[in-house]
Structure formats: C-alpha cells, structure tokens
mmCIF file of C-alpha atoms in Angstrom:
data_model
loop_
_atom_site.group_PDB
_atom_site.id
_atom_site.type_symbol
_atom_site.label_atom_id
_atom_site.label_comp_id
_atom_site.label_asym_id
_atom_site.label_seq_id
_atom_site.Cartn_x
_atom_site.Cartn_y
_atom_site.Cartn_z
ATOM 1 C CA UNK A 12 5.022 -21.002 -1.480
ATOM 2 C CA UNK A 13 2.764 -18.619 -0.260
ATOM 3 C CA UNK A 14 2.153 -16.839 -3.559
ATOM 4 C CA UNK A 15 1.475 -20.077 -5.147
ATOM 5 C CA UNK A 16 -1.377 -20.426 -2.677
ATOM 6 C CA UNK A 17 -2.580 -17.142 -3.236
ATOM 7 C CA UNK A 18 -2.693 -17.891 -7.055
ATOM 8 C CA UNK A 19 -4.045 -20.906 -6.772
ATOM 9 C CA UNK A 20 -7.100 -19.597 -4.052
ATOM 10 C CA UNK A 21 -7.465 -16.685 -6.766
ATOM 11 C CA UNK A 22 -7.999 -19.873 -9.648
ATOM 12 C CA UNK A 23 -10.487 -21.588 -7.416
ATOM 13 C CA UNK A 24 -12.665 -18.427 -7.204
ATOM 14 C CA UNK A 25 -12.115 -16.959 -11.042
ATOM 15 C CA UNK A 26 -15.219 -17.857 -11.852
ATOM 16 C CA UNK A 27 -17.465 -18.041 -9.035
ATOM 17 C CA UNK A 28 -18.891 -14.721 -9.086
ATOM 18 C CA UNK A 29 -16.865 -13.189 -6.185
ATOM 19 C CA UNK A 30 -15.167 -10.503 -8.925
ATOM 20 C CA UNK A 31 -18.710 -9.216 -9.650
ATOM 21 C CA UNK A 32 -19.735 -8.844 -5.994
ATOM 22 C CA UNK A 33 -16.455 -6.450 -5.360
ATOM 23 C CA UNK A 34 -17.742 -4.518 -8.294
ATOM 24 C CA UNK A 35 -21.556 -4.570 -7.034
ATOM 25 C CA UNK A 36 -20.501 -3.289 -3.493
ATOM 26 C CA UNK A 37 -18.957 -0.167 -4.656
ATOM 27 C CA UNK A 38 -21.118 1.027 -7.599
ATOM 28 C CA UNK A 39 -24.200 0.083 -5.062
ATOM 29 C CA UNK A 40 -23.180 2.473 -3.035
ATOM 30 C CA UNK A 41 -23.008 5.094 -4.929
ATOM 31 C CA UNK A 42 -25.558 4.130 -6.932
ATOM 32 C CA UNK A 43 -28.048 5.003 -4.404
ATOM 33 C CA UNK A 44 -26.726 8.235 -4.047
ATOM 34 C CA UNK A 45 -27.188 8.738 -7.453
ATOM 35 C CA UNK A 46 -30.901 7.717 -6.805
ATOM 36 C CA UNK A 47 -31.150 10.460 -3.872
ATOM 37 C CA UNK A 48 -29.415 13.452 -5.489
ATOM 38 C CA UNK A 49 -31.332 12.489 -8.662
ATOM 39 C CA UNK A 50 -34.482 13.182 -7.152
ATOM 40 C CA UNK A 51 -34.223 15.926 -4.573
ATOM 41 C CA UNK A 52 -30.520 17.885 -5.520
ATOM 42 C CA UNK A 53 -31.351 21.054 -4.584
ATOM 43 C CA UNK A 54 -32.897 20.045 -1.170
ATOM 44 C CA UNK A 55 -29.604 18.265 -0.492
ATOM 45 C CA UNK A 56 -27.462 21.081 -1.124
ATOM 46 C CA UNK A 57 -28.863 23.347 0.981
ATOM 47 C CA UNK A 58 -28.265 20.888 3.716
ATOM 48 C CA UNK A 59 -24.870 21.707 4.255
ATOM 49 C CA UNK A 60 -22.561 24.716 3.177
ATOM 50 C CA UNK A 61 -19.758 21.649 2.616
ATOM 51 C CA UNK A 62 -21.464 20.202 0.002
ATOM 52 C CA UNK A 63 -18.439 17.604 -0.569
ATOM 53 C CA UNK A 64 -18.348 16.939 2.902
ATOM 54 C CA UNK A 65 -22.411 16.137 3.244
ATOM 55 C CA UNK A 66 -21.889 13.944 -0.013
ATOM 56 C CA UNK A 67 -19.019 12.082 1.210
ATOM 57 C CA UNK A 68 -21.072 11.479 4.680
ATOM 58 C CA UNK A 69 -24.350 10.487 2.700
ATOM 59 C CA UNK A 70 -22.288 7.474 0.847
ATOM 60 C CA UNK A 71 -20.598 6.487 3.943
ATOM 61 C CA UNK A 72 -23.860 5.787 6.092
ATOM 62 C CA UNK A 73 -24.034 2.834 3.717
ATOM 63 C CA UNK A 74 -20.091 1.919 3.136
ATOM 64 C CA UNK A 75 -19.778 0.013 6.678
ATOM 65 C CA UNK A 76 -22.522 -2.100 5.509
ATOM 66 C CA UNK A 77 -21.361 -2.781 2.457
ATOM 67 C CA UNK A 78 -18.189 -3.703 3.557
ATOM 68 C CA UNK A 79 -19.270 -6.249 6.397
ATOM 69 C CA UNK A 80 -21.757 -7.871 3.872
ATOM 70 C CA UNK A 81 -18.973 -8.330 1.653
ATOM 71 C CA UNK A 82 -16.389 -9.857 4.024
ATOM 72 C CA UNK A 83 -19.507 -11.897 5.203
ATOM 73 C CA UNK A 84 -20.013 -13.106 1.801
ATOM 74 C CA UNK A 85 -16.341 -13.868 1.127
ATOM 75 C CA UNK A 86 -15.059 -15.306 3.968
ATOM 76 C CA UNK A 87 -18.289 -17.942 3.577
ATOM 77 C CA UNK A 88 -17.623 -18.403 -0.020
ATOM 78 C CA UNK A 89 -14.044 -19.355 0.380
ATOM 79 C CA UNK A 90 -14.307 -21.897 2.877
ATOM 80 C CA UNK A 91 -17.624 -23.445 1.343
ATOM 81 C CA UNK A 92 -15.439 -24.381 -1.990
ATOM 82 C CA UNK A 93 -13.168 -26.124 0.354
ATOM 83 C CA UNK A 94 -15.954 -27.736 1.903
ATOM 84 C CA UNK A 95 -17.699 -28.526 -1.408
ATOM 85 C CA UNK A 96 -14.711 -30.223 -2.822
ATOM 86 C CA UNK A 97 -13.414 -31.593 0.261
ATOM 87 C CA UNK A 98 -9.986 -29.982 -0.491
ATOM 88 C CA UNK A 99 -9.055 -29.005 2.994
ATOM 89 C CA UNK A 100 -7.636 -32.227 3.182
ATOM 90 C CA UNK A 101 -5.379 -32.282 0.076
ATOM 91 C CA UNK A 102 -4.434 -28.377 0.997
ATOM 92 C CA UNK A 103 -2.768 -29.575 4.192
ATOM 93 C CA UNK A 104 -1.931 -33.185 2.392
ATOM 94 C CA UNK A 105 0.798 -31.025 0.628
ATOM 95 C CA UNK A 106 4.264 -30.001 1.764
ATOM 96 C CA UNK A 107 2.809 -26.662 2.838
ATOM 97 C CA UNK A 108 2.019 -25.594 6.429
ATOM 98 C CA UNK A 109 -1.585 -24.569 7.573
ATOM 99 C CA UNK A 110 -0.229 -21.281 8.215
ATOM 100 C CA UNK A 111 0.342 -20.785 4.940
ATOM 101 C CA UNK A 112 -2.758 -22.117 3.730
ATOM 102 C CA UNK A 113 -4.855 -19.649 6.187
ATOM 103 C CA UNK A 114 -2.749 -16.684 5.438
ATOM 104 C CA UNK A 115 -3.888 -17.036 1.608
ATOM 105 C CA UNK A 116 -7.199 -17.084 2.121
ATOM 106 C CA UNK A 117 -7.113 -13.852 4.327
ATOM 107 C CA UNK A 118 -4.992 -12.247 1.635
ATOM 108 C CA UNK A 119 -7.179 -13.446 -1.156
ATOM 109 C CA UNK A 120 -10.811 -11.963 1.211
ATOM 110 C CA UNK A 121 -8.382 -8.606 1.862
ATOM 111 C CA UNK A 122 -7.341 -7.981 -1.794
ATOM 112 C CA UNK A 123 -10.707 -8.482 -2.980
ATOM 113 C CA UNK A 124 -11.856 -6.038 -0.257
ATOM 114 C CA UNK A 125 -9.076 -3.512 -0.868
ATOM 115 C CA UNK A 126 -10.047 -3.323 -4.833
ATOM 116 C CA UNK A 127 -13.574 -2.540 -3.552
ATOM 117 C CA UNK A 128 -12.504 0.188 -1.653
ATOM 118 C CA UNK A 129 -10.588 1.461 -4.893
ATOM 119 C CA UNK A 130 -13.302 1.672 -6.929
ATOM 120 C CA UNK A 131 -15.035 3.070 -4.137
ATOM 121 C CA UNK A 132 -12.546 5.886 -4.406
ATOM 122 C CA UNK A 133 -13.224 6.240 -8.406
ATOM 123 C CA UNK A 134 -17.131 5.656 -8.506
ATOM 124 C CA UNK A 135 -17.236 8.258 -5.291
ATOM 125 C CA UNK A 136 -15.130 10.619 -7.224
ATOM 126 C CA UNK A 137 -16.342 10.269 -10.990
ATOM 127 C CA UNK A 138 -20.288 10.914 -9.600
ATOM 128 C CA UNK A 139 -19.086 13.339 -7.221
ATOM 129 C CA UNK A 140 -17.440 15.382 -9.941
ATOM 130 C CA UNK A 141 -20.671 15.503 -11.904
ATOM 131 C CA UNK A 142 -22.697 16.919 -9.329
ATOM 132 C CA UNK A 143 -20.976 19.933 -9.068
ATOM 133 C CA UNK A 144 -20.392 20.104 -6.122
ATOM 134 C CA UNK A 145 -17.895 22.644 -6.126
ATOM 135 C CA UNK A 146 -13.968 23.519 -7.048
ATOM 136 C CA UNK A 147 -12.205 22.690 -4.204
ATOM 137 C CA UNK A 148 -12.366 18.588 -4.747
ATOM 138 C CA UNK A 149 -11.721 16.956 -0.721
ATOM 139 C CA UNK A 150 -9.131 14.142 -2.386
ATOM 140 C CA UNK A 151 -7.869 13.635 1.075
ATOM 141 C CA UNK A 152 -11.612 13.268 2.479
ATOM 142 C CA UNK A 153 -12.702 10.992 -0.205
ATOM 143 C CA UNK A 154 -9.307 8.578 0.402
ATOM 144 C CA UNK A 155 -10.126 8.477 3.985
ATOM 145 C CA UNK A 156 -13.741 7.399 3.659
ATOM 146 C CA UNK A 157 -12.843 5.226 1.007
ATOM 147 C CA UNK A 158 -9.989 3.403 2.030
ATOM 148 C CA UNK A 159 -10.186 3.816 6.139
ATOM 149 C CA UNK A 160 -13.069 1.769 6.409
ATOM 150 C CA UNK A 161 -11.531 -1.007 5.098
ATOM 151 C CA UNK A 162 -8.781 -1.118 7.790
ATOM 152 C CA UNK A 163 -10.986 -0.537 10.248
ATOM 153 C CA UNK A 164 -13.164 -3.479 9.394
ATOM 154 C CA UNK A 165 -10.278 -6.130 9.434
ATOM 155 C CA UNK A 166 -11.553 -7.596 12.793
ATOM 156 C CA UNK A 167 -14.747 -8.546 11.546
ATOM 157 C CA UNK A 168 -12.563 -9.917 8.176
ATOM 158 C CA UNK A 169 -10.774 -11.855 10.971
ATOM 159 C CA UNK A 170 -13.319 -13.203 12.875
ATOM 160 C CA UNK A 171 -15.763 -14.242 9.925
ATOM 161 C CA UNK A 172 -12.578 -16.021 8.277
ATOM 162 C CA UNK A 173 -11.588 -17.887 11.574
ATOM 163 C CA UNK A 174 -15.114 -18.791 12.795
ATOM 164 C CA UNK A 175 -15.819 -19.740 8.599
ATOM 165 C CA UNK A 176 -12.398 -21.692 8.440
ATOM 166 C CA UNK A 177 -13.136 -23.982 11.291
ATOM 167 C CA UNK A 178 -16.915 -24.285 11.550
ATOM 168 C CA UNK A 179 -18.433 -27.916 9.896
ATOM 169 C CA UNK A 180 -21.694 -25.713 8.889
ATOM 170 C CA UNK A 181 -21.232 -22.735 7.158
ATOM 171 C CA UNK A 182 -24.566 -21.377 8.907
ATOM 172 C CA UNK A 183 -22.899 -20.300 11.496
ATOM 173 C CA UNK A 184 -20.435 -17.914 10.462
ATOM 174 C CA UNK A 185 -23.432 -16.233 7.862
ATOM 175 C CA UNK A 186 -25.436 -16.212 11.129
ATOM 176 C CA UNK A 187 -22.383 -14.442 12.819
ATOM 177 C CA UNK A 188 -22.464 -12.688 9.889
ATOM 178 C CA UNK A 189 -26.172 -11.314 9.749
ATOM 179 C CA UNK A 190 -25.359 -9.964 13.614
ATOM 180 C CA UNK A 191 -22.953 -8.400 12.332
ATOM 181 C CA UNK A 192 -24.726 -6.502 9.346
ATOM 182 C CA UNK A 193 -27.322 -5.348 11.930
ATOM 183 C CA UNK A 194 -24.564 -4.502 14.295
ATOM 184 C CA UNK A 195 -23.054 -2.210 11.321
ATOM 185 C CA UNK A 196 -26.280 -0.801 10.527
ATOM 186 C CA UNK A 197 -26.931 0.376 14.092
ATOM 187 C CA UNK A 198 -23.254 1.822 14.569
ATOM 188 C CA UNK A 199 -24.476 5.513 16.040
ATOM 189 C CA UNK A 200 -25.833 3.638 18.789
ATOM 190 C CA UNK A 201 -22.991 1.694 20.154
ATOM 191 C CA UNK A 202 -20.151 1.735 22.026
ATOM 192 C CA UNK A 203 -16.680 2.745 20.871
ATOM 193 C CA UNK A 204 -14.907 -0.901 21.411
ATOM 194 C CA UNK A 205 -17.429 -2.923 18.993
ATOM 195 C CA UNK A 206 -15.333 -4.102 16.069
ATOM 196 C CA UNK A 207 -18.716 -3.660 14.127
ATOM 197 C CA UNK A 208 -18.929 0.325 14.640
ATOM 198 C CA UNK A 209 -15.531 0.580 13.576
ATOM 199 C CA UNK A 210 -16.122 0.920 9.560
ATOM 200 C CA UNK A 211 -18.023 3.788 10.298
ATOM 201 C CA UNK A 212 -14.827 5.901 11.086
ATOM 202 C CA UNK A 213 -17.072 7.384 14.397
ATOM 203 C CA UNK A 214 -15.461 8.065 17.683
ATOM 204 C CA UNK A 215 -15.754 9.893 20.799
ATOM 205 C CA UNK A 216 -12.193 11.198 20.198
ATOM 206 C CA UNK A 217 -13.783 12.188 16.107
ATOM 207 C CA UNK A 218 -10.482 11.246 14.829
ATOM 208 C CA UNK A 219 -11.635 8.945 12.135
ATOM 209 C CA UNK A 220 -7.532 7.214 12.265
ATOM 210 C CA UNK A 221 -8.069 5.727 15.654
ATOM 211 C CA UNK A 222 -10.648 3.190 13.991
ATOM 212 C CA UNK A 223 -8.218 2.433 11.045
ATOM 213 C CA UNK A 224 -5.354 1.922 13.757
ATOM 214 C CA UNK A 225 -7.609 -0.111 16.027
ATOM 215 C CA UNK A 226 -8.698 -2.383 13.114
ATOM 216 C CA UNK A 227 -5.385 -2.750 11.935
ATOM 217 C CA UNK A 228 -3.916 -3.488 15.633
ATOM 218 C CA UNK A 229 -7.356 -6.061 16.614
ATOM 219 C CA UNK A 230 -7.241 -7.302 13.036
ATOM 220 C CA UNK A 231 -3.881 -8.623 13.354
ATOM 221 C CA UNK A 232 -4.424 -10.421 16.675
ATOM 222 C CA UNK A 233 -7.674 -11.996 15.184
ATOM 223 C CA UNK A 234 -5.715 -13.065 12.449
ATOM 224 C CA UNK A 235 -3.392 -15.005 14.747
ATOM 225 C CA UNK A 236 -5.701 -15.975 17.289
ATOM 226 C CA UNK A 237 -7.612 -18.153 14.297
ATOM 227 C CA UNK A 238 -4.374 -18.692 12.535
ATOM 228 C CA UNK A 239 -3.598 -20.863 15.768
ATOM 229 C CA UNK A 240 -6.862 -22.666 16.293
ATOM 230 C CA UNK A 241 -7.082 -23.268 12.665
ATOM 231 C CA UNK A 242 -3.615 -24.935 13.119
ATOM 232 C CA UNK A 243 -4.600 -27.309 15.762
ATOM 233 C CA UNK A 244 -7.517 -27.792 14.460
ATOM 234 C CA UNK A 245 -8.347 -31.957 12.744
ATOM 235 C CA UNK A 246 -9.381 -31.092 9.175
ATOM 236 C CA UNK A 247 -12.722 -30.713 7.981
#
C-alpha cells in the first residue's frame, strides 16, 4: 500500500517542476564555484596546500542552504497540490491509514533530496576533476560533504513537512521556512543544538558524523511527532 502511495505522490508531482529544482540545487552549487575559480584560480590555490580540501569547503558554505531551500520548497509544494485539489480528503477517504499517507510524502521530499545530494557528488567531482586539483582525489571527503548534509538536515525536512501538512495557509510553513534559510546561512554563529546549523557538518567536537547521527536520531522523532498530530488532525 505504501508503495502505491509513493507512486502515486511521485504521478501528482511528474510534471510540476519539482525534478528540475533537484537538478538546479546541485549544479547551482557548483556552478558558482565554477564562477569563482573561473575568475581568480590561482589566488584560490594558494589559499590552501589541500587544494581538494579548500574546494570541497568552498562548495559546502553554500550546500546547507541549498538544501534547506529545497526541503522548504518541497515540503510546500506537496501539500499545496493537496490543498489545490482538495485531495486530502479523498487520500484519507480510501482504505489507507494517514500514516501511510504522511510517510509517502516524507519519502517522496527525502528521495528527491537524496538524488540531489547524488548529483551533488557527480557535479562536485566532474568540475573538481577539471581543475586539477591534484592526484590524490578525497572520494571519501567529497561523499561526506555530499551526502552527510542531507542526513543531517532531516529535522528541518521533518518539521517543514509536519508544520506544511497541517497548516490551512501554506504561508506559514514558507515563513518557517525563510527563518530557516537565514538560520542556515548564519550557521558559524550558532549554537551546536540548532537543527538549522546541522547541514553544515560543524561542531565543537569537529566530527562532521555527529550532525549526520543527530539528524538522523531528531529527524526520526520529528517524523513521528507530526506523523501523530497529522493523525489526529480533522482534514483540511
């Protein structure tokens, strides 16, 4: 039953534009990197000896940001076609529980997410590769900051779908949302336990894992917490 939701959630958004925006996130990206080494190479490789390492940290000042836009985006989109076409109501008219029906639209925002961070990987690779920036390629380093921050954000992916899910007026959760970006794009400057700084795999313990494991661990108890209140919840 589930998969059949997930198909059908995947239907509902084939062509609404949501494929192209986990494409744009990605290649964006990069893409400014492309812009920055393009004009002043040689300043940035005297930067650092690492010149892999100061590449990978260039694209990842603006891969938490990219990431909480795009869950932003996503988790609006997908209840504002419910909304539009007032199909909460024939969702939970059917012999399917509202369980189910919330757990495919967080798989549906997460795959869509995850393929981002894959062709994060490739784009972060492929223009890395043509720099070069050296021999000994960091495949480990580029997985981690292209894969971690996406674990590490699934709070926010939590929160944004429960607040989206159950809210009448979808300004709200892009509001939440917009805090959010600007919480992202200030991550040096806060504390270790806001979900926001997460993405940006910094700690005081500079173990970039303890974010991942965090999001995973607060992500999952987000999911539940607006699994439940979505549950009990009259429909929209």
């Amino acid at each position: 039953m589930i998969l059949s939701l997930v198909k059908a959630d995947f239907l509902k958004i084939k062509r609404k534009g949501m494929w192209l925006l986990c494409l744009i996130g990605p290649f964006g990206v990069v893409a400014l990197q492309m812009v920055n080494y393009g004009v002043r190479k040689d300043y940035l490789f005297d930067q650092m000896d690492d010149r892999w390492l100061y590449y990978i940290l260039n694209i990842n000042t603006f891969t938490p940001l990219a990431i909480v836009l795009g869950i932003v985006i996503l988790t609006s989109f997908m209840a504002s076609i419910e909304d539009e076409t007032n199909a909460w109501k024939q969702l939970v008219a059917l012999p399917v529980s509202k369980r189910a029906v919330y757990l495919s639209k967080f798989t549906v925002v997460s795959c869509i997410v995850f393929l981002s961070s894959v062709l994060l990987f490739l784009f972060m690779l492929g223009y890395g590769l043509t720099l070069g920036l050296g021999a000994d390629i960091p495949y480990l380093r580029i997985i981690e900051y292209s894969f971690l921050p996406f674990f590490a954000a699934l709070p926010v992916l939590g929160l944004q779908l429960w607040v989206a899910s159950v809210s009448k007026n979808q300004a709200i959760p892009v509001t939440l949302g917009a805090v959010g970006v600007i919480l992202a794009y200030s991550a040096p400057l806060l504390p270790d336990w806001v979900i926001w700084k997460w993405p940006a795999l910094s700690n005081d313990w500079d173990h970039s894992y303890i974010n991942a494991l965090l999001g995973i661990g607060f992500g999952l108890v987000l999911y539940v917490l607006g699994m439940i209140d979505f549950k009990r919840r009259d429909v929209k």
